[in-house]
Short mmCIF file of C-alpha atoms in Angstrom, two decimals:
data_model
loop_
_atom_site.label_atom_id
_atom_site.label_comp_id
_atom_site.label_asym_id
_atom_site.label_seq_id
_atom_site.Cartn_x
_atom_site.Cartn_y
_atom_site.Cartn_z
CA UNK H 777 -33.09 14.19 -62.96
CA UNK H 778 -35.43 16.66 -65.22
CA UNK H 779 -36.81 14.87 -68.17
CA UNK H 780 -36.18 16.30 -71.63
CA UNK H 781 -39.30 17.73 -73.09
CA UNK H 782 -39.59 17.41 -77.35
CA UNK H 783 -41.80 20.40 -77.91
CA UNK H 784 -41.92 22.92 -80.92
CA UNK H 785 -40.15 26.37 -79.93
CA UNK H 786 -43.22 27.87 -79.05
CA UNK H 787 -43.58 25.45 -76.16
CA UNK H 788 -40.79 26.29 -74.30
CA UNK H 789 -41.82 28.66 -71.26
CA UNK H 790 -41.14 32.28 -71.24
CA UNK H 791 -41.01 33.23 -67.67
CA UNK H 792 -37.58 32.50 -66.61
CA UNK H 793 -35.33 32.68 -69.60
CA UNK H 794 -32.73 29.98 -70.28
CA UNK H 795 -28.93 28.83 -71.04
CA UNK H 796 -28.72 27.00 -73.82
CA UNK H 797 -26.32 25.72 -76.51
CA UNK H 798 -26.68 24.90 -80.26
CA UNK H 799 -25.25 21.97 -82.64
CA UNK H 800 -25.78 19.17 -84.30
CA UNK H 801 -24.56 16.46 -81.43
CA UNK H 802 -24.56 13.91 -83.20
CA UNK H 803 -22.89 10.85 -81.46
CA UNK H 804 -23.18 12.89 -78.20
CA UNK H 805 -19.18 12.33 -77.51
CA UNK H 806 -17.54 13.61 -73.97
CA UNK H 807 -17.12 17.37 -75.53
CA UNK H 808 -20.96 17.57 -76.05
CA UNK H 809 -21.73 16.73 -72.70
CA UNK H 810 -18.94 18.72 -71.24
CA UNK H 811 -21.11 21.86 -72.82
CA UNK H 812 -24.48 20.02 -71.67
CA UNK H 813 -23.55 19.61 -68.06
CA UNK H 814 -22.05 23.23 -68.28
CA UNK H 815 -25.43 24.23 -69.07
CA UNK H 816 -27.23 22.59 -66.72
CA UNK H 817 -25.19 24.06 -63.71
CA UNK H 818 -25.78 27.65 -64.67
CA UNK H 819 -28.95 27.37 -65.48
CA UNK H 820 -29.46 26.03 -61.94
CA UNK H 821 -27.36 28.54 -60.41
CA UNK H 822 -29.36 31.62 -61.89
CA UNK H 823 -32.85 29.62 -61.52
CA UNK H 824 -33.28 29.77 -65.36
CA UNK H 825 -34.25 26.61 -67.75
CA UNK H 826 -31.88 24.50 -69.41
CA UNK H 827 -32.03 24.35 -73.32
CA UNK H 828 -30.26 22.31 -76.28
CA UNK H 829 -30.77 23.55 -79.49
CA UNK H 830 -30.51 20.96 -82.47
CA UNK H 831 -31.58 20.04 -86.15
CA UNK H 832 -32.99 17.14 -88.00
CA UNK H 833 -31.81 16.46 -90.25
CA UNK H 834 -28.37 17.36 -90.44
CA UNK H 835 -27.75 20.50 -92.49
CA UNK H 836 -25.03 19.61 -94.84
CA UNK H 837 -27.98 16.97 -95.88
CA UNK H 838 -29.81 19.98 -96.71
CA UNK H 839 -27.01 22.42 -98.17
CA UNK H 840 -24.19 20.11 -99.34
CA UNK H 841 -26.06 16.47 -99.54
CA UNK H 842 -22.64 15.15 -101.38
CA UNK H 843 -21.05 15.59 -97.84
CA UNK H 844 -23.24 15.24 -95.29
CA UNK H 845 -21.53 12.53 -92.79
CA UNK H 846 -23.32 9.27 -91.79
CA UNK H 847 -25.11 9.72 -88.67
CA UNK H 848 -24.15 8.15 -85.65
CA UNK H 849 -27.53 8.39 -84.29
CA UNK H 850 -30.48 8.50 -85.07
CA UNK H 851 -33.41 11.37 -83.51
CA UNK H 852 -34.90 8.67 -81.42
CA UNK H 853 -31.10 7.45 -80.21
CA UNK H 854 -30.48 10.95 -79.91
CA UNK H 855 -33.43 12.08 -77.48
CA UNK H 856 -32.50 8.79 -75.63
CA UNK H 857 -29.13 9.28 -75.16
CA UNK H 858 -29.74 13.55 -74.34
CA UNK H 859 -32.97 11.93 -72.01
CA UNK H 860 -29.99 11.62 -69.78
CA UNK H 861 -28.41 14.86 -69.27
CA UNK H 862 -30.60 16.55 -66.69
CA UNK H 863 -31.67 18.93 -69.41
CA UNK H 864 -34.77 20.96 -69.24
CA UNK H 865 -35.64 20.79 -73.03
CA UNK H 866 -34.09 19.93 -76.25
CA UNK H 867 -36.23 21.61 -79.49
CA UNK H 868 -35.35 19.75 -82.73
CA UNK H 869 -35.67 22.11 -85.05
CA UNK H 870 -36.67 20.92 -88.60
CA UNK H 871 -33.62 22.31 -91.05
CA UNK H 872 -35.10 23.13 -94.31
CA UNK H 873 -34.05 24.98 -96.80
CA UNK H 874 -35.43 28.55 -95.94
CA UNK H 875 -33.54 27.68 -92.38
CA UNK H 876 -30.22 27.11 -94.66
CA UNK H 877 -30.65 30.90 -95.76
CA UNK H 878 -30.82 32.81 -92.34
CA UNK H 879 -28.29 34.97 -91.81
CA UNK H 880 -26.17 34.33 -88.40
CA UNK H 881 -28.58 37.30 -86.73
CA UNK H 882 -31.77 37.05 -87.98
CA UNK H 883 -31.38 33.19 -86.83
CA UNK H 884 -30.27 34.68 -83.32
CA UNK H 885 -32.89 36.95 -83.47
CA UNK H 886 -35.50 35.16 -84.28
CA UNK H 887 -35.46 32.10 -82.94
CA UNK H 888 -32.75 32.19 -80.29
CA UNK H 889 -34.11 35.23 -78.32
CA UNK H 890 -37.51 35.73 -80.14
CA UNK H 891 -38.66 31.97 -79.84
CA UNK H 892 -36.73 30.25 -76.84
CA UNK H 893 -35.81 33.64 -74.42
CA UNK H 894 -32.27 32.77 -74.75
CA UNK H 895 -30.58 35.13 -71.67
CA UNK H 896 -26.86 33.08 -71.79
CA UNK H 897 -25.41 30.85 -74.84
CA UNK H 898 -22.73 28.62 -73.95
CA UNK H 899 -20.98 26.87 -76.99
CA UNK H 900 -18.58 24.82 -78.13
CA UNK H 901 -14.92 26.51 -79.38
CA UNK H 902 -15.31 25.46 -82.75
CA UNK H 903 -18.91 26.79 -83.24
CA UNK H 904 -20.34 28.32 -86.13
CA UNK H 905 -23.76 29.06 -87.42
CA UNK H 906 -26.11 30.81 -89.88
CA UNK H 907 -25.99 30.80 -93.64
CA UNK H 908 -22.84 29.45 -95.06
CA UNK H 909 -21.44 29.41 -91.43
CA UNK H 910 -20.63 32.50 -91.37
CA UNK H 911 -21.71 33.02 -87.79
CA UNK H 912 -18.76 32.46 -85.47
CA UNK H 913 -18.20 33.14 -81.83
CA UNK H 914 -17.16 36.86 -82.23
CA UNK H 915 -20.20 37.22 -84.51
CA UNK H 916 -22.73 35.79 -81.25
CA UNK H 917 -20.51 37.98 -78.86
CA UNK H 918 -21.48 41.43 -81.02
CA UNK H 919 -25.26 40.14 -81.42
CA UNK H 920 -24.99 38.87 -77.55
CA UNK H 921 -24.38 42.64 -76.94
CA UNK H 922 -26.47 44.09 -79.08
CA UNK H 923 -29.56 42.16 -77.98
CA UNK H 924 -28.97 41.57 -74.34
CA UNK H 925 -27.24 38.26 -74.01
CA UNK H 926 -24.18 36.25 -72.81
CA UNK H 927 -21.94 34.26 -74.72
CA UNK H 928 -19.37 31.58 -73.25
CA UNK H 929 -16.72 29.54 -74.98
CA UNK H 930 -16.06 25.73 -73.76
CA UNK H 931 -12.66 25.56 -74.70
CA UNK H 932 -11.36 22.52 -75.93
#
């Protein structure tokens, strides 16, 4: 099994590209790793890198702190648990407040594709992103196409 590597976005290699999903996970429950171990095969399948994208902390501790949910795991139980999955790499990224105001693109832009070489995003059905959430799958399809990327839906 390929170890998960904890490295800054800037560590992640450039030469192959990768699949990768974004989220929270917390608890890592069966959907999650329906979506991980979908990952992990195509990434194998078109020789590119596996990638999870995720944030500590949580962002409604950042934008909403009144209802951010408990966590059911910690970022130590978390890398443990997603130390598992066969994954390639897993970048924590730290959720701040200038995070909290990307719009759904820029935050594609920059750090999906710009950062991590994002060729195929596979996510979950309920997904949304970006300032306020106003990212949704439609919203990653239009960017997908505009900047040279694939978007797949995990359906429920």
């Amino acid at each position: 099994m390929t170890s998960v590597h904890w490295t800054s976005p800037r560590g992640i290699p450039r030469d192959c590209g990768t699949v990768a999903t974004v989220g929270t996970f917390d608890g890592v429950h069966r959907g999650h790793w329906t979506v991980l171990r979908e990952i992990r095969e195509r990434a194998d399948a078109t020789k590119r890198r596996s990638l999870l994208v995720t944030f500590d902390p949580h962002p409604l501790r950042i934008v909403r702190p009144e209802h951010a949910p408990m966590m059911l795991t910690s970022p130590i139980e978390k890398k443990e648990i997603l130390a598992e999955s066969g994954l390639d790499y897993a970048v924590f990224l730290s959720f701040t407040e200038a995070l909290s105001r990307y719009e759904p693109r820029r935050f594609v832009e920059e750090i999906l594709v710009g950062r991590l070489g994002v060729e195929e995003l596979v996510i979950g059905y309920d997904h949304g992103f970006g300032r306020n959430r106003k990212g949704d799958q439609e919203t990653l399809r239009k960017i997908g196409k505009d900047l040279g990327f694939t978007v797949d839906v995990v359906p429920p």
